[in-house]
């Protein structure tokens, strides 16, 4: 009996179907921006779709960054960015802080701190 082969594109197609093919968020949210969901927002997210509800649950009662949300939900970062921006616009997530616009040196320093922190895990 011949084993069925999976289309390797399937793993990438589904997440982008969630965003209806959009690759650009409604608003620019930095990777390190802090997001939270209140109990009322979590309740409302149940009606916004499975992926948005999962994102709200990740942010329940504790601040999470956009990068952490993508990692916890196992969504590609681009997809998570679009969904999170939609959720902020729809009032399903609260954007606590956004990183100020910084120059190249400041971004490289921040990335270095992130890498150092990951190595400690």
PDB file of C-alpha atoms in Angstrom:
ATOM      1  CA  UNK A   1       0.000   0.000   0.000  1.00  0.00           C
ATOM      2  CA  UNK A   2       1.419   3.325  -1.060  1.00  0.00           C
ATOM      3  CA  UNK A   3       1.856   5.873   1.695  1.00  0.00           C
ATOM      4  CA  UNK A   4       0.069   9.167   1.145  1.00  0.00           C
ATOM      5  CA  UNK A   5       2.355  12.134   0.686  1.00  0.00           C
ATOM      6  CA  UNK A   6       1.600  15.443   2.263  1.00  0.00           C
ATOM      7  CA  UNK A   7       1.921  18.601   0.260  1.00  0.00           C
ATOM      8  CA  UNK A   8       4.764  20.548   1.954  1.00  0.00           C
ATOM      9  CA  UNK A   9       3.006  23.818   1.096  1.00  0.00           C
ATOM     10  CA  UNK A  10       0.044  22.888   3.302  1.00  0.00           C
ATOM     11  CA  UNK A  11       1.800  23.933   6.495  1.00  0.00           C
ATOM     12  CA  UNK A  12       2.317  27.445   5.117  1.00  0.00           C
ATOM     13  CA  UNK A  13      -0.974  27.908   3.315  1.00  0.00           C
ATOM     14  CA  UNK A  14      -3.287  27.445   6.285  1.00  0.00           C
ATOM     15  CA  UNK A  15      -1.833  30.165   8.528  1.00  0.00           C
ATOM     16  CA  UNK A  16      -2.001  32.727   5.743  1.00  0.00           C
ATOM     17  CA  UNK A  17      -5.558  31.637   5.009  1.00  0.00           C
ATOM     18  CA  UNK A  18      -6.348  32.772   8.582  1.00  0.00           C
ATOM     19  CA  UNK A  19      -5.300  36.305   7.611  1.00  0.00           C
ATOM     20  CA  UNK A  20      -7.118  36.006   4.260  1.00  0.00           C
ATOM     21  CA  UNK A  21      -3.769  36.319   2.530  1.00  0.00           C
ATOM     22  CA  UNK A  22      -2.862  39.616   4.190  1.00  0.00           C
ATOM     23  CA  UNK A  23       0.796  39.953   5.050  1.00  0.00           C
ATOM     24  CA  UNK A  24       0.750  43.538   6.340  1.00  0.00           C
ATOM     25  CA  UNK A  25      -0.777  44.416   9.723  1.00  0.00           C
ATOM     26  CA  UNK A  26      -3.262  47.261  10.179  1.00  0.00           C
ATOM     27  CA  UNK A  27      -0.785  48.993  12.471  1.00  0.00           C
ATOM     28  CA  UNK A  28       2.875  48.415  13.119  1.00  0.00           C
ATOM     29  CA  UNK A  29       3.402  46.638  16.434  1.00  0.00           C
ATOM     30  CA  UNK A  30       6.965  46.097  17.593  1.00  0.00           C
ATOM     31  CA  UNK A  31       8.102  42.560  18.413  1.00  0.00           C
ATOM     32  CA  UNK A  32       8.739  43.573  22.007  1.00  0.00           C
ATOM     33  CA  UNK A  33       5.444  45.453  22.437  1.00  0.00           C
ATOM     34  CA  UNK A  34       3.568  44.339  25.551  1.00  0.00           C
ATOM     35  CA  UNK A  35       0.015  43.036  25.079  1.00  0.00           C
ATOM     36  CA  UNK A  36      -2.607  41.879  27.579  1.00  0.00           C
ATOM     37  CA  UNK A  37      -6.171  40.577  27.535  1.00  0.00           C
ATOM     38  CA  UNK A  38      -8.752  41.250  30.224  1.00  0.00           C
ATOM     39  CA  UNK A  39     -11.400  38.668  31.125  1.00  0.00           C
ATOM     40  CA  UNK A  40     -13.968  40.633  29.078  1.00  0.00           C
ATOM     41  CA  UNK A  41     -11.637  40.676  26.064  1.00  0.00           C
ATOM     42  CA  UNK A  42     -11.050  36.937  26.375  1.00  0.00           C
ATOM     43  CA  UNK A  43     -14.795  36.354  26.488  1.00  0.00           C
ATOM     44  CA  UNK A  44     -15.303  38.485  23.362  1.00  0.00           C
ATOM     45  CA  UNK A  45     -12.436  36.729  21.551  1.00  0.00           C
ATOM     46  CA  UNK A  46     -14.400  33.469  21.620  1.00  0.00           C
ATOM     47  CA  UNK A  47     -16.540  34.911  18.824  1.00  0.00           C
ATOM     48  CA  UNK A  48     -13.568  36.127  16.748  1.00  0.00           C
ATOM     49  CA  UNK A  49     -12.244  32.725  15.723  1.00  0.00           C
ATOM     50  CA  UNK A  50     -10.088  29.964  17.124  1.00  0.00           C
ATOM     51  CA  UNK A  51      -6.702  31.582  16.503  1.00  0.00           C
ATOM     52  CA  UNK A  52      -7.681  34.936  17.961  1.00  0.00           C
ATOM     53  CA  UNK A  53      -9.124  33.224  21.021  1.00  0.00           C
ATOM     54  CA  UNK A  54      -5.882  31.256  21.474  1.00  0.00           C
ATOM     55  CA  UNK A  55      -3.903  34.505  21.294  1.00  0.00           C
ATOM     56  CA  UNK A  56      -6.174  36.134  23.884  1.00  0.00           C
ATOM     57  CA  UNK A  57      -5.754  33.130  26.181  1.00  0.00           C
ATOM     58  CA  UNK A  58      -1.961  33.455  25.969  1.00  0.00           C
ATOM     59  CA  UNK A  59      -2.282  37.080  27.135  1.00  0.00           C
ATOM     60  CA  UNK A  60      -4.688  36.298  29.959  1.00  0.00           C
ATOM     61  CA  UNK A  61      -3.581  37.957  33.183  1.00  0.00           C
ATOM     62  CA  UNK A  62       0.022  38.452  32.137  1.00  0.00           C
ATOM     63  CA  UNK A  63       1.798  40.712  29.683  1.00  0.00           C
ATOM     64  CA  UNK A  64       3.246  39.021  26.605  1.00  0.00           C
ATOM     65  CA  UNK A  65       5.259  40.376  23.716  1.00  0.00           C
ATOM     66  CA  UNK A  66       4.299  39.862  20.102  1.00  0.00           C
ATOM     67  CA  UNK A  67       7.294  37.535  19.698  1.00  0.00           C
ATOM     68  CA  UNK A  68       6.192  35.436  22.691  1.00  0.00           C
ATOM     69  CA  UNK A  69       2.639  35.216  21.367  1.00  0.00           C
ATOM     70  CA  UNK A  70       3.906  33.873  18.041  1.00  0.00           C
ATOM     71  CA  UNK A  71       6.085  31.314  19.832  1.00  0.00           C
ATOM     72  CA  UNK A  72       3.384  30.121  22.263  1.00  0.00           C
ATOM     73  CA  UNK A  73       0.742  29.767  19.550  1.00  0.00           C
ATOM     74  CA  UNK A  74       3.212  28.302  17.025  1.00  0.00           C
ATOM     75  CA  UNK A  75       2.007  30.742  14.403  1.00  0.00           C
ATOM     76  CA  UNK A  76       4.468  32.249  11.936  1.00  0.00           C
ATOM     77  CA  UNK A  77       5.519  35.684  13.168  1.00  0.00           C
ATOM     78  CA  UNK A  78       3.977  37.430  10.147  1.00  0.00           C
ATOM     79  CA  UNK A  79       0.623  35.773  10.768  1.00  0.00           C
ATOM     80  CA  UNK A  80       0.732  36.548  14.495  1.00  0.00           C
ATOM     81  CA  UNK A  81       1.600  40.174  13.700  1.00  0.00           C
ATOM     82  CA  UNK A  82      -1.446  40.546  11.429  1.00  0.00           C
ATOM     83  CA  UNK A  83      -3.824  38.836  13.878  1.00  0.00           C
ATOM     84  CA  UNK A  84      -2.539  40.774  16.909  1.00  0.00           C
ATOM     85  CA  UNK A  85      -2.841  44.100  15.076  1.00  0.00           C
ATOM     86  CA  UNK A  86      -6.410  43.157  14.112  1.00  0.00           C
ATOM     87  CA  UNK A  87      -7.170  42.234  17.717  1.00  0.00           C
ATOM     88  CA  UNK A  88      -5.816  45.544  19.046  1.00  0.00           C
ATOM     89  CA  UNK A  89      -7.934  47.431  16.478  1.00  0.00           C
ATOM     90  CA  UNK A  90     -11.002  45.350  17.425  1.00  0.00           C
ATOM     91  CA  UNK A  91     -10.480  45.902  21.163  1.00  0.00           C
ATOM     92  CA  UNK A  92      -9.694  42.225  21.855  1.00  0.00           C
ATOM     93  CA  UNK A  93      -6.163  42.966  23.121  1.00  0.00           C
ATOM     94  CA  UNK A  94      -4.694  45.936  24.948  1.00  0.00           C
ATOM     95  CA  UNK A  95      -1.389  47.299  23.727  1.00  0.00           C
ATOM     96  CA  UNK A  96       0.351  48.311  26.958  1.00  0.00           C
ATOM     97  CA  UNK A  97       3.543  49.729  25.527  1.00  0.00           C
ATOM     98  CA  UNK A  98       5.093  50.074  22.160  1.00  0.00           C
ATOM     99  CA  UNK A  99       8.804  50.406  21.682  1.00  0.00           C
ATOM    100  CA  UNK A 100       9.837  53.872  20.640  1.00  0.00           C
ATOM    101  CA  UNK A 101      11.290  54.326  17.193  1.00  0.00           C
ATOM    102  CA  UNK A 102      14.993  53.640  17.533  1.00  0.00           C
ATOM    103  CA  UNK A 103      18.003  53.712  15.336  1.00  0.00           C
ATOM    104  CA  UNK A 104      20.063  50.837  14.026  1.00  0.00           C
ATOM    105  CA  UNK A 105      22.472  50.783  16.999  1.00  0.00           C
ATOM    106  CA  UNK A 106      19.672  50.617  19.567  1.00  0.00           C
ATOM    107  CA  UNK A 107      17.935  47.801  17.684  1.00  0.00           C
ATOM    108  CA  UNK A 108      21.155  45.803  17.438  1.00  0.00           C
ATOM    109  CA  UNK A 109      21.748  46.265  21.165  1.00  0.00           C
ATOM    110  CA  UNK A 110      18.197  45.085  21.909  1.00  0.00           C
ATOM    111  CA  UNK A 111      18.643  42.031  19.661  1.00  0.00           C
ATOM    112  CA  UNK A 112      21.875  41.231  21.473  1.00  0.00           C
ATOM    113  CA  UNK A 113      20.049  41.317  24.814  1.00  0.00           C
ATOM    114  CA  UNK A 114      17.321  39.029  23.420  1.00  0.00           C
ATOM    115  CA  UNK A 115      19.920  36.544  22.163  1.00  0.00           C
ATOM    116  CA  UNK A 116      21.707  36.602  25.520  1.00  0.00           C
ATOM    117  CA  UNK A 117      18.448  35.919  27.292  1.00  0.00           C
ATOM    118  CA  UNK A 118      17.647  33.014  24.960  1.00  0.00           C
ATOM    119  CA  UNK A 119      21.056  31.460  25.571  1.00  0.00           C
ATOM    120  CA  UNK A 120      20.377  31.477  29.321  1.00  0.00           C
ATOM    121  CA  UNK A 121      17.256  29.351  28.872  1.00  0.00           C
TER     122      UNK A 121
END
